[in-house]
XYZ file of C-alpha atoms in Angstrom:
563
model
C 124.393 63.801 171.999
C 124.681 64.357 168.327
C 121.849 65.321 166.068
C 120.617 62.416 163.982
C 120.921 64.289 160.716
C 123.847 66.634 161.317
C 125.951 64.883 163.869
C 129.539 63.719 163.387
C 128.408 60.238 162.508
C 126.346 61.481 159.594
C 127.279 63.314 156.339
C 125.131 66.014 154.877
C 124.589 66.301 151.140
C 124.990 63.624 148.502
C 127.675 61.003 149.117
C 128.816 58.330 146.627
C 126.586 55.790 148.314
C 123.569 58.076 148.635
C 124.089 59.398 145.119
C 124.094 55.888 143.751
C 120.988 55.083 145.785
C 119.272 58.189 144.476
C 120.076 57.119 140.952
C 118.816 53.626 141.625
C 115.648 54.807 143.330
C 114.286 55.913 139.991
C 114.542 52.984 137.674
C 113.806 55.099 134.638
C 116.288 57.938 135.421
C 120.030 58.070 134.735
C 122.625 56.856 137.213
C 124.065 59.856 139.061
C 127.545 60.457 140.394
C 128.345 61.822 143.846
C 128.016 65.453 142.689
C 124.574 64.825 141.229
C 125.638 64.828 137.559
C 125.158 61.961 135.144
C 127.584 59.125 135.859
C 128.392 58.831 132.161
C 129.191 62.539 131.876
C 131.288 62.399 135.001
C 133.310 59.459 133.691
C 133.830 61.180 130.324
C 135.039 64.326 132.085
C 137.466 62.310 134.189
C 138.806 60.548 131.078
C 139.265 63.882 129.297
C 141.246 65.224 132.245
C 143.386 62.104 132.267
C 144.103 62.394 128.533
C 144.887 66.093 128.919
C 147.400 65.375 131.686
C 149.034 62.716 129.528
C 149.178 65.128 126.582
C 150.773 67.817 128.725
C 153.441 65.342 129.819
C 154.484 64.549 126.248
C 153.883 68.083 124.902
C 157.532 69.242 125.301
C 158.843 66.204 123.423
C 156.135 66.553 120.785
C 156.985 70.225 120.298
C 160.701 69.425 120.065
C 160.112 66.768 117.398
C 157.788 69.074 115.492
C 160.265 71.977 115.440
C 163.492 70.062 114.883
C 162.311 67.138 112.754
C 158.846 67.357 111.186
C 158.952 71.023 110.157
C 162.450 70.932 108.568
C 161.581 67.804 106.604
C 158.275 69.302 105.486
C 160.003 72.535 104.509
C 162.595 70.633 102.508
C 160.023 68.459 100.762
C 158.025 71.588 99.869
C 160.996 72.746 97.810
C 160.343 69.852 95.437
C 157.299 71.693 94.037
C 158.026 75.313 95.020
C 158.896 77.576 92.079
C 158.052 81.085 93.228
C 161.403 82.650 92.338
C 160.426 83.212 88.674
C 157.161 84.968 89.443
C 158.652 86.972 92.322
C 161.740 88.092 90.411
C 160.045 88.815 87.060
C 156.453 89.749 88.017
C 155.864 92.177 85.135
C 157.499 89.874 82.582
C 155.409 86.894 83.669
C 152.185 88.883 83.202
C 153.176 90.140 79.744
C 154.479 86.725 78.711
C 151.245 84.921 79.593
C 149.679 85.713 76.207
C 152.753 84.882 74.113
C 152.366 81.911 71.779
C 155.696 80.309 70.885
C 154.133 78.681 67.823
C 153.231 82.065 66.344
C 156.362 84.151 66.958
C 159.940 83.218 67.725
C 160.318 85.786 70.507
C 157.820 87.943 72.434
C 156.963 91.512 71.517
C 158.233 94.866 72.798
C 155.997 94.959 75.949
C 157.715 91.802 77.254
C 161.186 93.283 76.796
C 160.061 96.499 78.458
C 158.730 94.516 81.422
C 161.954 92.495 81.514
C 163.989 95.709 81.665
C 162.072 96.927 84.712
C 162.091 93.557 86.487
C 165.756 92.959 85.805
C 166.658 96.426 87.098
C 165.038 95.596 90.443
C 166.476 92.070 90.499
C 170.016 93.310 89.858
C 169.829 95.787 92.735
C 168.460 93.060 95.006
C 170.992 90.544 93.616
C 168.239 88.086 92.727
C 168.975 87.799 89.011
C 171.787 85.284 89.562
C 169.529 83.106 91.723
C 166.877 83.203 89.012
C 169.457 82.322 86.374
C 170.674 79.373 88.436
C 167.107 78.099 88.837
C 166.324 78.256 85.123
C 169.727 76.844 84.261
C 168.519 73.525 85.711
C 166.050 73.389 82.829
C 168.163 74.921 80.033
C 171.932 75.139 80.108
C 173.347 78.628 79.581
C 170.519 80.644 81.135
C 172.591 81.381 84.233
C 175.304 83.196 82.259
C 172.595 84.923 80.201
C 171.132 86.608 83.283
C 174.557 87.464 84.689
C 175.630 89.220 81.495
C 172.305 91.009 81.137
C 172.472 92.177 84.737
C 175.703 94.027 84.028
C 174.205 96.013 81.143
C 170.599 96.659 82.125
C 171.512 99.825 84.066
C 171.872 101.712 80.789
C 168.577 100.563 79.304
C 166.103 103.455 79.079
C 168.799 106.107 79.413
C 167.666 107.724 76.172
C 164.330 108.575 77.817
C 166.022 109.922 80.940
C 168.165 112.285 78.868
C 165.194 113.559 76.881
C 163.070 114.219 79.979
C 165.949 116.157 81.565
C 166.568 118.065 78.317
C 162.892 118.980 78.233
C 162.995 120.388 81.771
C 165.881 120.139 84.296
C 163.255 119.567 87.018
C 163.081 115.945 85.879
C 166.630 115.493 87.142
C 165.690 116.659 90.619
C 164.678 113.816 93.006
C 162.280 116.275 94.676
C 160.093 116.245 91.557
C 159.404 112.530 91.876
C 158.992 112.808 95.652
C 156.374 115.505 95.096
C 154.475 113.281 92.636
C 154.713 109.871 94.273
C 155.523 110.132 97.998
C 152.725 109.999 100.570
C 152.401 112.620 103.288
C 152.687 110.056 106.081
C 155.962 108.732 104.743
C 157.338 112.254 104.234
C 156.620 113.052 107.883
C 158.139 109.806 109.161
C 161.159 110.135 106.883
C 161.827 113.714 108.004
C 161.732 112.572 111.633
C 164.044 109.599 111.045
C 167.128 109.936 113.254
C 169.236 107.114 111.817
C 168.297 104.552 114.486
C 166.749 101.307 113.267
C 165.309 100.703 109.801
C 164.126 103.594 107.675
C 160.359 104.195 107.455
C 158.834 102.078 104.683
C 158.100 104.114 101.566
C 154.428 104.738 100.846
C 152.851 106.045 97.675
C 150.578 109.070 97.726
C 146.878 108.168 97.597
C 145.512 108.029 94.043
C 148.845 108.267 92.243
C 148.686 104.615 91.222
C 145.327 105.312 89.545
C 146.826 107.968 87.272
C 150.296 106.536 86.605
C 150.052 102.932 87.853
C 153.174 101.456 86.235
C 155.384 104.470 86.950
C 154.167 104.551 90.551
C 154.905 100.854 90.925
C 158.355 101.260 89.396
C 159.183 104.245 91.589
C 157.961 102.368 94.679
C 160.360 99.525 93.778
C 163.157 102.059 93.347
C 162.449 103.693 96.709
C 162.227 100.346 98.494
C 165.530 99.113 97.075
C 167.257 102.407 97.869
C 166.070 102.175 101.461
C 166.577 98.453 102.098
C 169.521 97.476 99.914
C 171.504 100.713 99.838
C 170.355 102.248 103.139
C 169.933 105.596 101.392
C 167.195 108.200 101.329
C 164.999 108.286 98.187
C 164.648 112.051 98.668
C 168.314 112.401 97.718
C 168.543 109.806 94.919
C 167.752 110.275 91.221
C 165.422 107.511 89.975
C 166.564 104.655 87.765
C 166.287 104.841 83.993
C 163.513 102.229 84.264
C 161.335 104.820 86.074
C 161.700 107.230 83.145
C 160.959 104.354 80.758
C 157.696 103.587 82.577
C 156.774 107.295 82.647
C 157.429 107.627 78.915
C 155.259 104.599 78.118
C 152.310 105.795 80.199
C 152.430 109.382 78.904
C 152.678 108.058 75.347
C 149.658 105.825 75.989
C 147.568 108.903 76.824
C 147.488 108.926 80.615
C 144.947 111.456 81.887
C 146.563 113.911 84.318
C 144.019 115.640 86.613
C 144.395 119.389 87.066
C 144.994 119.043 90.818
C 147.555 116.248 90.386
C 151.036 117.030 91.775
C 153.319 118.515 89.110
C 150.409 118.436 86.659
C 151.861 121.216 84.519
C 155.215 119.486 84.252
C 153.561 116.178 83.377
C 151.284 117.767 80.756
C 154.285 119.498 79.187
C 156.110 116.148 79.022
C 153.061 114.369 77.611
C 152.868 116.894 74.796
C 156.540 116.340 73.973
C 156.924 112.542 74.255
C 155.565 112.077 70.740
C 158.787 113.637 69.436
C 161.103 111.606 71.703
C 163.638 109.253 70.193
C 162.753 105.648 71.045
C 164.891 102.727 72.117
C 164.685 99.177 70.791
C 164.983 97.216 74.035
C 164.819 93.892 72.254
C 167.820 94.823 70.107
C 169.743 95.890 73.203
C 169.080 92.603 74.968
C 170.096 90.641 71.867
C 173.248 92.759 71.604
C 174.202 91.673 75.122
C 173.513 88.016 74.358
C 171.972 86.440 71.273
C 170.198 83.874 73.448
C 167.509 86.504 74.117
C 166.394 85.822 70.544
C 166.182 82.078 71.266
C 162.619 80.835 71.513
C 163.614 78.105 73.987
C 164.773 80.675 76.553
C 161.381 82.341 76.547
C 159.614 79.002 76.614
C 161.515 78.090 79.776
C 160.658 81.415 81.435
C 157.015 81.070 80.441
C 156.791 77.393 81.349
C 158.252 77.870 84.831
C 156.515 81.105 85.756
C 153.854 79.344 87.857
C 154.435 79.314 91.647
C 154.463 75.504 91.718
C 155.983 73.027 89.299
C 156.298 69.318 88.693
C 159.588 69.908 86.889
C 161.764 68.697 89.760
C 159.877 65.413 90.006
C 160.048 64.973 86.234
C 163.808 65.485 86.327
C 164.059 63.029 89.222
C 162.695 60.245 86.992
C 164.653 61.263 83.866
C 161.740 63.127 82.255
C 161.380 66.722 81.135
C 158.643 69.172 80.247
C 158.672 70.087 76.558
C 156.323 72.252 74.451
C 154.776 69.000 73.224
C 154.314 67.591 76.735
C 156.305 65.305 79.009
C 159.138 63.443 77.293
C 162.204 61.412 78.188
C 165.464 63.228 78.645
C 168.308 62.451 76.191
C 169.701 59.003 76.825
C 173.055 60.328 78.020
C 171.251 62.325 80.750
C 169.108 59.468 82.106
C 170.789 58.587 85.401
C 168.252 58.771 88.218
C 166.132 55.709 87.482
C 169.364 53.720 87.170
C 170.513 55.053 90.541
C 167.192 54.204 92.202
C 167.312 50.627 90.869
C 170.957 50.275 91.851
C 170.224 51.569 95.337
C 167.438 49.029 95.881
C 169.454 46.082 94.499
C 172.644 46.877 96.400
C 170.794 47.619 99.644
C 169.070 44.245 99.346
C 172.424 42.548 98.680
C 173.954 44.263 101.726
C 170.997 43.173 103.866
C 171.297 39.548 102.724
C 175.054 39.593 103.321
C 174.495 40.932 106.841
C 171.973 38.141 107.533
C 174.355 35.427 106.352
C 177.302 36.808 108.330
C 175.394 38.062 111.364
C 173.169 35.060 112.049
C 175.988 32.633 113.038
C 177.656 35.309 115.185
C 174.394 36.117 116.978
C 173.688 32.388 117.513
C 177.166 31.883 118.950
C 176.780 34.838 121.319
C 173.370 33.580 122.473
C 174.662 30.070 123.244
C 178.104 30.761 124.683
C 178.709 31.143 128.429
C 178.318 34.679 129.715
C 182.052 35.495 129.859
C 182.761 34.469 126.254
C 179.492 36.034 125.047
C 180.387 39.380 126.664
C 183.831 39.313 125.046
C 182.261 38.630 121.671
C 179.755 41.445 122.270
C 182.646 43.864 122.878
C 184.186 42.814 119.567
C 180.845 43.386 117.810
C 180.505 46.853 119.330
C 184.149 47.789 118.795
C 183.584 49.318 115.313
C 181.229 51.874 116.883
C 184.213 53.277 118.771
C 185.940 54.137 115.485
C 184.931 56.947 113.139
C 182.857 55.928 110.116
C 185.198 57.913 107.902
C 188.239 56.083 109.298
C 186.636 52.658 108.771
C 185.648 53.527 105.206
C 189.077 54.915 104.422
C 190.636 51.716 105.791
C 188.556 49.676 103.354
C 189.705 51.919 100.527
C 193.291 50.995 101.394
C 192.538 47.299 101.805
C 190.510 46.878 98.606
C 192.911 48.515 96.161
C 194.648 46.470 93.471
C 197.859 46.789 95.457
C 196.005 46.590 98.761
C 196.099 44.103 101.606
C 193.338 41.796 100.328
C 194.747 41.465 96.819
C 198.235 40.925 98.241
C 196.851 38.149 100.448
C 195.089 36.477 97.501
C 198.291 36.616 95.457
C 200.344 35.187 98.314
C 197.882 32.335 98.831
C 197.740 31.725 95.091
C 194.039 32.407 94.537
C 194.778 35.044 91.871
C 197.792 35.813 89.729
C 199.845 38.924 90.368
C 198.991 40.310 86.920
C 195.280 39.546 87.332
C 194.385 41.187 90.639
C 190.735 41.638 91.543
C 188.941 44.954 91.005
C 187.451 45.462 94.460
C 187.426 49.260 94.661
C 185.493 52.015 92.852
C 182.678 49.627 91.945
C 179.609 47.947 93.429
C 181.714 45.174 94.964
C 183.681 47.599 97.100
C 180.516 49.352 98.257
C 178.840 46.077 99.269
C 181.918 44.823 101.144
C 182.514 48.064 103.045
C 178.852 48.689 103.892
C 178.294 45.087 104.988
C 181.109 45.496 107.500
C 179.750 48.855 108.701
C 176.117 47.725 109.034
C 176.770 44.217 110.334
C 176.397 45.183 114.046
C 172.918 46.531 113.298
C 171.940 43.022 112.182
C 173.731 41.105 114.965
C 172.252 43.050 117.880
C 168.526 42.483 117.050
C 169.238 38.846 116.238
C 171.099 38.339 119.506
C 168.391 39.994 121.577
C 165.761 37.652 120.104
C 167.896 34.496 120.213
C 168.686 35.148 123.862
C 165.003 34.652 124.666
C 164.707 31.267 122.895
C 164.864 28.457 125.499
C 167.548 25.829 124.814
C 165.147 23.152 126.037
C 163.100 23.471 122.822
C 165.845 22.113 120.578
C 166.788 19.499 123.184
C 163.200 18.315 123.268
C 163.146 18.063 119.463
C 166.338 16.000 119.469
C 164.972 13.706 122.176
C 162.024 13.025 119.893
C 164.328 11.883 117.102
C 165.020 15.107 115.177
C 168.473 15.617 113.696
C 170.486 18.720 114.510
C 169.454 20.326 111.222
C 165.772 19.441 111.660
C 165.756 20.736 115.232
C 167.342 23.987 114.074
C 165.228 24.488 110.982
C 161.861 23.384 112.406
C 162.181 24.648 115.994
C 164.937 27.232 116.468
C 164.909 29.185 113.205
C 161.174 30.103 113.170
C 161.572 31.648 116.614
C 164.497 33.768 115.390
C 162.634 35.154 112.365
C 161.382 38.260 114.274
C 165.023 39.167 114.908
C 165.827 38.721 111.213
C 162.913 40.997 110.353
C 163.992 43.716 112.785
C 167.612 43.559 111.640
C 166.662 43.551 107.962
C 164.481 46.630 108.275
C 167.188 48.438 110.224
C 170.021 47.529 107.840
C 168.022 48.107 104.650
C 166.790 51.555 105.649
C 170.249 52.588 106.823
C 171.808 51.248 103.604
C 169.638 53.193 101.165
C 170.449 56.424 102.992
C 174.232 55.983 103.184
C 176.331 58.279 101.023
C 179.765 58.632 102.685
C 180.859 55.018 102.148
C 179.617 54.732 98.523
C 181.208 58.112 97.764
C 184.628 56.939 98.968
C 184.754 53.337 97.732
C 181.982 53.206 95.100
C 183.499 55.185 92.228
C 180.981 55.682 89.413
C 179.461 52.183 89.552
C 178.859 51.883 93.282
C 177.204 55.165 94.279
C 173.640 55.374 95.558
C 170.840 57.839 94.904
C 171.713 59.391 98.264
C 175.047 60.505 96.762
C 173.195 62.558 94.141
C 170.944 64.032 96.809
C 174.012 65.071 98.809
C 175.585 66.496 95.636
C 172.560 68.658 94.836
C 172.322 69.840 98.442
C 175.967 70.813 98.918
C 177.488 71.361 95.455
C 175.004 72.178 92.695
C 172.612 73.811 95.227
C 169.658 72.414 93.293
C 167.633 71.903 96.447
C 164.402 71.413 94.538
C 165.737 68.374 92.684
C 167.342 67.058 95.878
C 163.983 67.393 97.657
C 162.196 65.598 94.810
C 164.708 62.735 94.881
C 164.363 62.531 98.666
C 160.565 62.524 98.434
C 160.602 59.670 95.903
C 163.032 57.722 98.079
C 160.779 58.280 101.090
C 157.750 57.009 99.171
C 159.687 53.905 98.072
C 160.718 53.153 101.654
C 157.150 53.612 102.927
C 155.839 51.380 100.138
C 158.347 48.640 101.024
C 157.474 49.033 104.697
C 153.778 48.658 103.849
C 154.492 45.574 101.724
C 156.578 44.048 104.523
C 153.757 44.676 106.984
C 151.223 43.048 104.662
C 153.390 39.994 103.957
C 155.198 39.396 107.259
C 153.394 41.647 109.710
C 155.203 44.375 111.563
C 153.827 43.001 114.844
C 156.070 39.974 114.329
C 159.202 42.123 114.391
C 160.847 42.009 117.797
C 163.984 43.317 119.425
C 163.842 40.764 122.201
C 161.619 39.983 125.158
């Protein structure tokens, strides 16, 4: 016989029933779950586990979208304000140029040209000077060639100081002298043990050397880094650039204090005593000799104005504005194209959407009301264009729309137009609207058809039985129920239209291209990714604003794809 409390017919501990009874036995206490914890806490824990399981199920897809979609778009949009190339390529010049006032002097002083010499020497070895020139050329035409020409001659700048140091003591020509002064013991050990496998050990300055000769140490560190990374050579075996001797001359002339225990202190003190008699070099004159634009105040204004790591210049250009010394101003009238393109894109996309509604609605209604066999055949015809390349379809329209094309020939044959007065249907807005309406028409028909298929035929029959005419039954009963399909198709067609660039590029000429064509041009041809990103960001904001307005006026919940 089983025990009354521990037998097989009885459970020990707290069960759901007993737990609930325990909770109810104390009217003032909380309701407890089976494990003795608060019922509310237990339910919250169960809900958290359920949400975590759901999150884990969608985590792979979420990660995929984040990596392949969100991050690339964010990275591209960041380029619309990113402007770090100026400060990274000309760090010394930017610092020296910060105090220059263009209203006081036409061009900066000697320290700026000295800093430019050092920065440009590094940039040329790293091949960054052409990228910098291309960036600034967006703001001022001719700057790109200015940096290219200067890059070819900057190697010789400062050579007069190199020759005089070597003439003073041949030790200055020996790379070991500079290694002794600037190289750290840790790097020397690692470099001596380097066996040629993998990257060379990163150059490190000796402790304290940048306190005594800060600019020379910085310049030599740049030299050593470039020699290692760009040339894959050993700084121990390479004579420093002329820019290193230039920096050393400037710091010794400025009265740098050389401690007695500093490496090569005697050699440095000897040089410091002699630099007062050195011949000097007019770096400004040398830059101007290479290209007179270095004496142009506007060049320096552009460098100074775009030296910050972030800029609104791309967005200003995207709306036909520019940054001037007097503030933001309109670009010259012959350069104002982007606002026109934005307006044209909106107008033509709206026209294409309306054309798709007018052409697609009757086709969708016919498909929804025909017997299944005929409706399926018509559906195949609607989907048939998807089986042909977009480029082929667009090229076909280019052939058909020409003055001597099929459509004009047909109009002449019928007698609608005279042979000497053929219609201009290509390389203009008309050609773009015709071709894109044909291409985007299926995207309007399919949502309309899916919604119309769900509308019972008995509704219109009932309206007619109550005395309504065919038009009244359609307009008062059938059409309102098809509006969600019109909304879905319109959003789909409009958003696709404003982003198209292949069709307008082929059939639009100069009067039928969209803003997307300029974005594609800056991405693939001019390589002005910052302006392309700014144009794309503005287009995205416009689309989101229109979407918000549509939701406020119509209601996005009313948009349906069927069902």
